[in-house]
PDB file of C-alpha atoms in Angstrom:
ATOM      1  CA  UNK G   1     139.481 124.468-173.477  1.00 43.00           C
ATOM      2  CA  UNK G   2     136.875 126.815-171.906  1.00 47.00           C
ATOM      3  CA  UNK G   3     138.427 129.612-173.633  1.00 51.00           C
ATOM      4  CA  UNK G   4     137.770 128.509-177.224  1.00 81.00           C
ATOM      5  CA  UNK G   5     134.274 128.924-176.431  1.00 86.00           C
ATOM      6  CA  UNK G   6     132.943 132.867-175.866  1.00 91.00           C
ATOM      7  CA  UNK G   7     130.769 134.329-173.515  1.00 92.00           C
ATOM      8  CA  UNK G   8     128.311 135.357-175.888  1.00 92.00           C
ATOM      9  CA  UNK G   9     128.233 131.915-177.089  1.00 93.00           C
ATOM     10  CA  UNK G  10     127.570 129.769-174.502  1.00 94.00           C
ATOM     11  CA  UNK G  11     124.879 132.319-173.198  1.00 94.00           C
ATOM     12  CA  UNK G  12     123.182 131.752-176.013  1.00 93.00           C
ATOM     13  CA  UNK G  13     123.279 127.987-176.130  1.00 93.00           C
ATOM     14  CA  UNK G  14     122.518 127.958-171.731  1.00 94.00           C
ATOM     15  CA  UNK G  15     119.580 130.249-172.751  1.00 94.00           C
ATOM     16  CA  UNK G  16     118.120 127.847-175.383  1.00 92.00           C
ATOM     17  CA  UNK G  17     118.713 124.911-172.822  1.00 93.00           C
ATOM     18  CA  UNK G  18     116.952 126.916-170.325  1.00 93.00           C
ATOM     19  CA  UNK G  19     113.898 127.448-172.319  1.00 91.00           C
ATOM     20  CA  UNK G  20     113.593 124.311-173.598  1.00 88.00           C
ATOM     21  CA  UNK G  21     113.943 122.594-170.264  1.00 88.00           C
ATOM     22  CA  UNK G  22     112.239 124.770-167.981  1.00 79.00           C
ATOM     23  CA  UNK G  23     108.268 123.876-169.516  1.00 76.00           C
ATOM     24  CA  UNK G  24     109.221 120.335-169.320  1.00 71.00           C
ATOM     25  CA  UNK G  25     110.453 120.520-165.606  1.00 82.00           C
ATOM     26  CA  UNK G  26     107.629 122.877-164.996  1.00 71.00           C
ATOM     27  CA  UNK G  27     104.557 120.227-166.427  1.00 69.00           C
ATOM     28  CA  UNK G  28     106.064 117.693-164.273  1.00 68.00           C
ATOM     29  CA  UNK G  29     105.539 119.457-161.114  1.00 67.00           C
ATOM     30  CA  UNK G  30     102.566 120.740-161.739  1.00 67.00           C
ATOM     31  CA  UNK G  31     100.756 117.771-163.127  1.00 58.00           C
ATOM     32  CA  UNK G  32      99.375 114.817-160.852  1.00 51.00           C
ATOM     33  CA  UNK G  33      96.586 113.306-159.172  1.00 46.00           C
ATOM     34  CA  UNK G  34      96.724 116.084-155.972  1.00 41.00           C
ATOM     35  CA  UNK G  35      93.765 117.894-156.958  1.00 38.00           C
ATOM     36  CA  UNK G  36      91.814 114.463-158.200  1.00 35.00           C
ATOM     37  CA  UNK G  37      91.069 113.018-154.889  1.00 36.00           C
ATOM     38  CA  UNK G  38      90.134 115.195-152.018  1.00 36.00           C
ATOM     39  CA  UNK G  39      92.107 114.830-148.927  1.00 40.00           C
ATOM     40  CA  UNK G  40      88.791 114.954-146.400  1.00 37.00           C
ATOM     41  CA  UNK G  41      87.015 111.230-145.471  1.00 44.00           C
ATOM     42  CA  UNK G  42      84.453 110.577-148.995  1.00 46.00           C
ATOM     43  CA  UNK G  43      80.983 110.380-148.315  1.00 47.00           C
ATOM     44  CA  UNK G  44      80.983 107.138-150.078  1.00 50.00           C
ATOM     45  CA  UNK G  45      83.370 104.634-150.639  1.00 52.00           C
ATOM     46  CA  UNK G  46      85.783 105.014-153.371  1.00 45.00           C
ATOM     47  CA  UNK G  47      85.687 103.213-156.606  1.00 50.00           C
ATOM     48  CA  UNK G  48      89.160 101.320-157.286  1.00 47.00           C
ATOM     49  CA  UNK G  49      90.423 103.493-159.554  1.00 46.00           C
ATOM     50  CA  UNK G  50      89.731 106.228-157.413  1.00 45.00           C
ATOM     51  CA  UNK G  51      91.542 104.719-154.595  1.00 43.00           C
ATOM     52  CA  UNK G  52      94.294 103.910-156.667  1.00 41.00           C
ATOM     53  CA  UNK G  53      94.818 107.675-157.220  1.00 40.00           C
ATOM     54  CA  UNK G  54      94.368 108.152-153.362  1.00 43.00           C
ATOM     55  CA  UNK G  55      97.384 106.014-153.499  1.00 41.00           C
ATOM     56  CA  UNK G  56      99.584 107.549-155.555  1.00 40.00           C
ATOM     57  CA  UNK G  57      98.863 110.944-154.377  1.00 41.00           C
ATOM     58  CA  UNK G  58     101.005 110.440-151.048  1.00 42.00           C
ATOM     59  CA  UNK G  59     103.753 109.314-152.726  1.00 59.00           C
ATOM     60  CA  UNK G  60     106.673 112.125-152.537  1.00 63.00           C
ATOM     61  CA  UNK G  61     107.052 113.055-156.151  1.00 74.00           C
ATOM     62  CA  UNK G  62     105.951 115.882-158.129  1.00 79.00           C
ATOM     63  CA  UNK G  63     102.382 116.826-158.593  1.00 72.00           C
ATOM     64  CA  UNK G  64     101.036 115.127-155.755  1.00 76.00           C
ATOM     65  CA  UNK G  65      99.337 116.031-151.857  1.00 76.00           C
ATOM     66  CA  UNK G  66     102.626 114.940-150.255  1.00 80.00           C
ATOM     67  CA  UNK G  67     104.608 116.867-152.758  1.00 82.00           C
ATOM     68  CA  UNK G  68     102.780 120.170-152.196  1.00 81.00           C
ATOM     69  CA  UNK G  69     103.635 119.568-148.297  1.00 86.00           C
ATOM     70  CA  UNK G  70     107.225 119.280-148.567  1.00 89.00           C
ATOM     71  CA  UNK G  71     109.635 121.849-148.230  1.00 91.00           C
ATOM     72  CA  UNK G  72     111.952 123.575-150.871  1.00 92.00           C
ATOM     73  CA  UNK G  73     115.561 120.884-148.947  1.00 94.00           C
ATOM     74  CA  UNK G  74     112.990 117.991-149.421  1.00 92.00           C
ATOM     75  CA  UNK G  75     112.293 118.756-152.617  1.00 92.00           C
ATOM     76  CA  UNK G  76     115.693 119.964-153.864  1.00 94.00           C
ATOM     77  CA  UNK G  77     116.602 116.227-152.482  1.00 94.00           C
ATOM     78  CA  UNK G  78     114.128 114.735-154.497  1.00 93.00           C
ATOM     79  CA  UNK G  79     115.442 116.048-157.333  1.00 93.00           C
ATOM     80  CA  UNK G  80     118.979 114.849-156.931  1.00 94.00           C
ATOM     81  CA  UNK G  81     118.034 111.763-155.544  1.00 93.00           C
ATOM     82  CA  UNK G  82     115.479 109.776-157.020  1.00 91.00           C
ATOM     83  CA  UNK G  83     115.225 111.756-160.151  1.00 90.00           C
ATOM     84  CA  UNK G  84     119.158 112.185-159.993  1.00 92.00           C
ATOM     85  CA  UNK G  85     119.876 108.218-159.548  1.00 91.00           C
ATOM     86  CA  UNK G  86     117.328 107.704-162.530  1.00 88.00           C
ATOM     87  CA  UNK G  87     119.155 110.240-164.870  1.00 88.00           C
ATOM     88  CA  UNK G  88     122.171 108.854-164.046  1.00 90.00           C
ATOM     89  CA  UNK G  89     121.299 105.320-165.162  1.00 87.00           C
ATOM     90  CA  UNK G  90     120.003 106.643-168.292  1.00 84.00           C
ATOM     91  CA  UNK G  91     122.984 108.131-168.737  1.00 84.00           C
ATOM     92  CA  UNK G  92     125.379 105.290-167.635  1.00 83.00           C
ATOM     93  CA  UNK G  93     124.026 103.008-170.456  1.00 80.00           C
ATOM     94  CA  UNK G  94     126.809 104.028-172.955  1.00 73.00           C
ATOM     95  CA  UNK G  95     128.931 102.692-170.114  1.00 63.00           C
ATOM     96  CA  UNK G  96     128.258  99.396-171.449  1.00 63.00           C
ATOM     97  CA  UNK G  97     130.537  99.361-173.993  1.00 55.00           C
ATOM     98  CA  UNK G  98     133.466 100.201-171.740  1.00 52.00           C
ATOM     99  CA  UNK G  99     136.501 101.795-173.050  1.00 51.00           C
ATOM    100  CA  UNK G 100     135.368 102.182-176.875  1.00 50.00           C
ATOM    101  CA  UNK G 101     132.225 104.154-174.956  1.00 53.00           C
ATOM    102  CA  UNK G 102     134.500 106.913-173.522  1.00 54.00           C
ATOM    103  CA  UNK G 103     135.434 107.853-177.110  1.00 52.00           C
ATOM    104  CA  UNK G 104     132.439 108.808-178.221  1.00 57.00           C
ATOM    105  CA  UNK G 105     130.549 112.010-176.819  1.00 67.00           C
ATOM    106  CA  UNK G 106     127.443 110.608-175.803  1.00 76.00           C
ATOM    107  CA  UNK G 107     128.087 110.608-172.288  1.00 79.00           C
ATOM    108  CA  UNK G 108     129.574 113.844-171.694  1.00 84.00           C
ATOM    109  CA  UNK G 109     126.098 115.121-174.201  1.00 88.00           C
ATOM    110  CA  UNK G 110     123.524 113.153-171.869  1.00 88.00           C
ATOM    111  CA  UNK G 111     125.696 113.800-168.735  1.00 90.00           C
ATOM    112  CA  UNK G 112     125.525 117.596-169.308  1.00 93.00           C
ATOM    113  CA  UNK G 113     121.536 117.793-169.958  1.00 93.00           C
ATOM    114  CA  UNK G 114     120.801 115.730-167.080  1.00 93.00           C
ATOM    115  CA  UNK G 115     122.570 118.075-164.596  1.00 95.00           C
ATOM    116  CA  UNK G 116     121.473 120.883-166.782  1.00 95.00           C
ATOM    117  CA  UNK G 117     117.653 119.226-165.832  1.00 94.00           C
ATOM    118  CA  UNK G 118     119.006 119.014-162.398  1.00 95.00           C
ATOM    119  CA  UNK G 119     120.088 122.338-162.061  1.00 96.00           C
ATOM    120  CA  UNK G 120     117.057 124.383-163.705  1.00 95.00           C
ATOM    121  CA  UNK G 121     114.823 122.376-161.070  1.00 94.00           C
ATOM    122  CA  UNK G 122     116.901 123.299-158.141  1.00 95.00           C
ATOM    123  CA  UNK G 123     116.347 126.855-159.129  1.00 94.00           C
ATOM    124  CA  UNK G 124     112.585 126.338-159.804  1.00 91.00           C
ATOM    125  CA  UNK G 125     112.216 125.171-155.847  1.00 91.00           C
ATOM    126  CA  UNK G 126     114.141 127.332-154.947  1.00 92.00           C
ATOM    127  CA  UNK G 127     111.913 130.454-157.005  1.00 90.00           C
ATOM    128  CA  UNK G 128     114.152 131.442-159.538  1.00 92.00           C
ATOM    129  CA  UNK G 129     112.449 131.668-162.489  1.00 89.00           C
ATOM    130  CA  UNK G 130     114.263 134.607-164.483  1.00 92.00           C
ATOM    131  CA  UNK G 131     115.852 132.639-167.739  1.00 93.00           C
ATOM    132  CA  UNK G 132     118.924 134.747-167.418  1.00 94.00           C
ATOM    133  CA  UNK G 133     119.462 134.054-163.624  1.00 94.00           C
ATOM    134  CA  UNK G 134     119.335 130.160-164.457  1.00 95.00           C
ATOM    135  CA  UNK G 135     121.509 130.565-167.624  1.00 96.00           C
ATOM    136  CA  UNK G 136     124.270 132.284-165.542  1.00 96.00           C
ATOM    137  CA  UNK G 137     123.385 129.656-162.551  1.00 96.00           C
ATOM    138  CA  UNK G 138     124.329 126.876-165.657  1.00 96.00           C
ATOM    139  CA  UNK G 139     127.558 128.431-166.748  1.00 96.00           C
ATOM    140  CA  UNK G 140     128.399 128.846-162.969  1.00 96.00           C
ATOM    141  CA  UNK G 141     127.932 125.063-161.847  1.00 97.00           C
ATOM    142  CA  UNK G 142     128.581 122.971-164.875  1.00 95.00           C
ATOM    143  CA  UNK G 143     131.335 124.617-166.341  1.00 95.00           C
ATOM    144  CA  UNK G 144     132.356 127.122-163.579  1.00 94.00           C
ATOM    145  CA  UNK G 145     132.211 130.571-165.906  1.00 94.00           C
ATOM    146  CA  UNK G 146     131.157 133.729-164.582  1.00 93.00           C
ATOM    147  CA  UNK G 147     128.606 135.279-167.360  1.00 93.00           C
ATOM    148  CA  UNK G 148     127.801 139.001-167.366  1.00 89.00           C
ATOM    149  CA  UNK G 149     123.725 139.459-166.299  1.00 83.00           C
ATOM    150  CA  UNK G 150     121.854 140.118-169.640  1.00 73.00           C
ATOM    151  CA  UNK G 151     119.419 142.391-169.869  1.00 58.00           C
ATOM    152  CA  UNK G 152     116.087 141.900-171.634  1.00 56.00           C
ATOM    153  CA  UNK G 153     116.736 144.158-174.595  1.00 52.00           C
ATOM    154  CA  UNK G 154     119.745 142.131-174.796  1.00 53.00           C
ATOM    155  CA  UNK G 155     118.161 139.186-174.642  1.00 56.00           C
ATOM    156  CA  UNK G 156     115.912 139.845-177.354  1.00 57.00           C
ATOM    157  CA  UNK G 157     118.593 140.639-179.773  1.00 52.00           C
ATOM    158  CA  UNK G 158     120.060 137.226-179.729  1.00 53.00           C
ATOM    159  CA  UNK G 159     118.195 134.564-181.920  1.00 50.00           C
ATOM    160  CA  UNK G 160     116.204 131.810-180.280  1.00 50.00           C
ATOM    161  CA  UNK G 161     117.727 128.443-181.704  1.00 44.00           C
ATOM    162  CA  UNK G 162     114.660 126.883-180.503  1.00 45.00           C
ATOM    163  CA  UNK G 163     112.573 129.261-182.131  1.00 43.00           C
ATOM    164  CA  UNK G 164     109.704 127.031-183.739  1.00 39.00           C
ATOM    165  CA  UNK G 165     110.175 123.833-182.019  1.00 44.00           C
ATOM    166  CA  UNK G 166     107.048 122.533-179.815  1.00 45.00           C
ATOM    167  CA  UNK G 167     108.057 122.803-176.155  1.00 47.00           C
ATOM    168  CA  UNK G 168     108.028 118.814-174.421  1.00 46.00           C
ATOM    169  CA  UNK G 169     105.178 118.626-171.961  1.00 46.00           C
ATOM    170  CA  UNK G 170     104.504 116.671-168.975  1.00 44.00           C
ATOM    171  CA  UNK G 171     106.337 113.377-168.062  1.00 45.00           C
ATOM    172  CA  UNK G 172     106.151 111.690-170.875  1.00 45.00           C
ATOM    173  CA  UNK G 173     107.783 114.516-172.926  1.00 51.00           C
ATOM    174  CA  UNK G 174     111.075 114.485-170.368  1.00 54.00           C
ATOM    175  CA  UNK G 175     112.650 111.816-172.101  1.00 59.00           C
ATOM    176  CA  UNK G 176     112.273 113.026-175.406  1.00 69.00           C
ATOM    177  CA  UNK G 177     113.243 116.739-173.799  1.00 67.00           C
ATOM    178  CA  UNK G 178     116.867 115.219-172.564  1.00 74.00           C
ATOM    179  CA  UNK G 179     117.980 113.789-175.581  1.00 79.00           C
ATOM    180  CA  UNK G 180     116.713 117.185-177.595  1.00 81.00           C
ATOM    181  CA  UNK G 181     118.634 119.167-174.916  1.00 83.00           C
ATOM    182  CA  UNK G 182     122.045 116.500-175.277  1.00 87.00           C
ATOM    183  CA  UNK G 183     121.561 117.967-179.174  1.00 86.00           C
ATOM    184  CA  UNK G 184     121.530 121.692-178.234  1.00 85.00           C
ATOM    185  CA  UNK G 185     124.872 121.350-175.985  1.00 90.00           C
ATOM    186  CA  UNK G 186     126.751 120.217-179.278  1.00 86.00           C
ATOM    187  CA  UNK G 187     127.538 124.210-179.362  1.00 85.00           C
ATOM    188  CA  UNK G 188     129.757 123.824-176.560  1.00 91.00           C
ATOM    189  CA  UNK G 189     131.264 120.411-176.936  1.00 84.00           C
ATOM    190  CA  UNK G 190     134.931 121.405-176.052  1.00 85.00           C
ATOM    191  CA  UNK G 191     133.397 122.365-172.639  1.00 90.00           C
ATOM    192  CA  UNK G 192     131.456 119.663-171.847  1.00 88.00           C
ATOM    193  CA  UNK G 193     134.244 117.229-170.650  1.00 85.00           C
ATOM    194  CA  UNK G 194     134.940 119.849-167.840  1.00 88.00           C
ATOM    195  CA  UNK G 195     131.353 119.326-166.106  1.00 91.00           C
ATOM    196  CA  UNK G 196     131.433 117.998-162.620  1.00 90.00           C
ATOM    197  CA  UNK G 197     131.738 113.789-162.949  1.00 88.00           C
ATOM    198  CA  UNK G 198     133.686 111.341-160.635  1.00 78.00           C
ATOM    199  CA  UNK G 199     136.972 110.660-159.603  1.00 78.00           C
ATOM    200  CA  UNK G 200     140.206 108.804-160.828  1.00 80.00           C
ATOM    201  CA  UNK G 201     138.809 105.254-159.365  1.00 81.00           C
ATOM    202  CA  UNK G 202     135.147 105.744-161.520  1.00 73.00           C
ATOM    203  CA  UNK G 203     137.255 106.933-164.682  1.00 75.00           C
ATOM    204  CA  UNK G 204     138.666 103.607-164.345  1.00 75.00           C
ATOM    205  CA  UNK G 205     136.031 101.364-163.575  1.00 75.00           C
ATOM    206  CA  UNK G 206     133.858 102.923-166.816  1.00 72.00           C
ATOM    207  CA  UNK G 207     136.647 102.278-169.051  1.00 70.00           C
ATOM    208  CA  UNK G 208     136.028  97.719-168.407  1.00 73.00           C
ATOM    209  CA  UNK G 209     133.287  96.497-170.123  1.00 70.00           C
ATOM    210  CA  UNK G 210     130.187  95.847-168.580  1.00 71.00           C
ATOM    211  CA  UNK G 211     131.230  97.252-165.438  1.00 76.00           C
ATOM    212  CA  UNK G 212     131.743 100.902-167.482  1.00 77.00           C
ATOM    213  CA  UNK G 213     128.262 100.982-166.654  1.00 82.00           C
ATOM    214  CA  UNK G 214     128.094 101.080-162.752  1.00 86.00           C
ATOM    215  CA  UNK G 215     131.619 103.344-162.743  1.00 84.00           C
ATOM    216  CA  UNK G 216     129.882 105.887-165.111  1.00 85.00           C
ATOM    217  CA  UNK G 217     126.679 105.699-162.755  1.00 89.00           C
ATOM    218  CA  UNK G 218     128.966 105.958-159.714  1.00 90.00           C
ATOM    219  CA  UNK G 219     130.300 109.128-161.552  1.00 89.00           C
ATOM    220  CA  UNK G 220     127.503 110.581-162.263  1.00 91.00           C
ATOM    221  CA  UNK G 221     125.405 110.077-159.013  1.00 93.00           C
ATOM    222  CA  UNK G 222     129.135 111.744-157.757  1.00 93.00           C
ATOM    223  CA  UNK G 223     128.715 114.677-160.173  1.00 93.00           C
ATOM    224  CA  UNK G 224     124.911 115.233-159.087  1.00 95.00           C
ATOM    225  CA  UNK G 225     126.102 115.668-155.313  1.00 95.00           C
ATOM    226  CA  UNK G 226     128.356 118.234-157.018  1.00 96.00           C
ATOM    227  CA  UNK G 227     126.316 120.128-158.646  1.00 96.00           C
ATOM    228  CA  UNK G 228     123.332 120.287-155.438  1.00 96.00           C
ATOM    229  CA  UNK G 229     126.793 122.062-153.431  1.00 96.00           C
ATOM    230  CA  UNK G 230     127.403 124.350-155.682  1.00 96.00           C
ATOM    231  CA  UNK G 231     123.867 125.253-157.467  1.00 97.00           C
ATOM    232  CA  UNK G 232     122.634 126.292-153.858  1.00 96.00           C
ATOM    233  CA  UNK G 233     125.443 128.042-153.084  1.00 95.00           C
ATOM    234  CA  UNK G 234     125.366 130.211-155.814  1.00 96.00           C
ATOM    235  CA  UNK G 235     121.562 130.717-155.469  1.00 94.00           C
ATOM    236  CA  UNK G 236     122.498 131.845-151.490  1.00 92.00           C
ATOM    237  CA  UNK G 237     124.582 134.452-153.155  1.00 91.00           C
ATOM    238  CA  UNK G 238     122.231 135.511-155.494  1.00 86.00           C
ATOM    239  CA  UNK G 239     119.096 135.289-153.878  1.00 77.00           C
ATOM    240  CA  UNK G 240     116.623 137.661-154.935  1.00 53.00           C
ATOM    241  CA  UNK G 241     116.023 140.911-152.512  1.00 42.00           C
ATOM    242  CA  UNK G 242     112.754 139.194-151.111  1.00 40.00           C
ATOM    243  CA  UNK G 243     115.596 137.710-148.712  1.00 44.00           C
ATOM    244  CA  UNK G 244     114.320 134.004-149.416  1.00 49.00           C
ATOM    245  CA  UNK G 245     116.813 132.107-147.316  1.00 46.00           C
ATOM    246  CA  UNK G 246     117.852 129.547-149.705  1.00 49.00           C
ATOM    247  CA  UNK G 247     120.553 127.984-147.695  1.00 49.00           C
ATOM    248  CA  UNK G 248     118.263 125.846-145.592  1.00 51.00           C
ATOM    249  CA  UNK G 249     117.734 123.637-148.487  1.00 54.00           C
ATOM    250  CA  UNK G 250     121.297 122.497-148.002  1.00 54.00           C
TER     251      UNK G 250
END
């Protein structure tokens, strides 16, 4: 099935994924209490508010003091763990309706952004940045295709399907940013069923009702572990010449 869908093609749809989703990922790890509350003893006693934030800041998730201390494997877990179980519930909802859920494509749509979201932060820990090194780091781990690099002439020839649409910000824009993203990977439909999911025992569990939920969420928590494997061993390969040593994120 990979075959009915070009090269040229699903660059261009990977590319529009990657700019949509990289801002998003990007305000979430950069926004956060960190630089509200200074890590040194106050002079006075903080106000509750103010003590809330203290709080929150040494909590391990993006934007705050702890985050900011953690190294690119911590992080790289953080975002197949925590962030990876909570995309996969979101995703595992359809699940609900067991069987009659498996015909319809919203879980192979939702399934595909979320590891897409997965996958572009991975790179971002790990300092790649380029939008053609993540669009060829997509093809590679969700749908294991080899595109050709593209250079930025190139890249400027080919039209920007999300040319005129308001990037999502922040956290609260993620949501919004994962069902626009399950939208743009309607281009390359006949490929998503090939992304990395589960195994013959979750197929079957997500086809009951009611329990299609937790074999689709056992898929997809399967299918995260998948992608994490392969999205840092391609980065390994293609590291940039700075000689980052990626691998120790494994």
């Amino acid at each position: 099935m990979s075959a009915t869908v070009s090269d040229e093609h699903l660059s261009a749809v990977l590319r529009t994924f990657v700019r949509t989703a990289s801002p998003a990922l990007d305000a979430v790890r950069k926004s956060g209490p960190r630089d509200v509350v200074a890590d040194t003893q106050p002079p006075h006693p903080l106000s509750l508010p103010r003590r809330a934030l203290r709080a929150v800041a040494v909590l391990r998730v993006p934007g705050t003091t702890a985050w900011t201390r953690m190294d690119t494997a911590r992080r790289v877990r953080w975002w197949t763990g925590p962030f990876g179980r909570l995309t996969a519930a979101v995703t595992a909802i359809p699940g609900l309706g067991g069987v009659l859920a498996n015909r319809l494509p919203v879980q192979d749509l939702l399934g595909s952004a979320a590891q897409g979201l997965i996958v572009c932060a991975i790179a971002g820990e790990c300092g790649v940045t380029d939008t053609d090194a993540r669009t060829r780091l997509l093809a590679a781990v969700l749908f294991d295709r080899t595109l050709p690099t593209t250079t930025a002439e190139q890249a400027a020839e080919v039209p920007r399907a999300d040319a005129g649409a308001p990037p999502s910000r922040g956290k609260a824009g993620l949501g919004s940013a994962l069902w626009r993203l399950a939208q743009e990977l309607r281009g390359i439909d006949s490929l998503l069923d090939s992304r990395p999911t589960g195994n013959r025992f979750h197929r079957l569990l997500s086809s009951l009702p009611l329990l299609g939920f937790l074999g689709h969420y056992l898929a997809e928590r399967a299918g995260t572990r998948t992608i994490r494997k392969r999205a840092l061993t391609w980065l390994t390969a293609h590291r940039n010449q700075d000689g980052r040593r990626l691998a120790e994120a494994r």
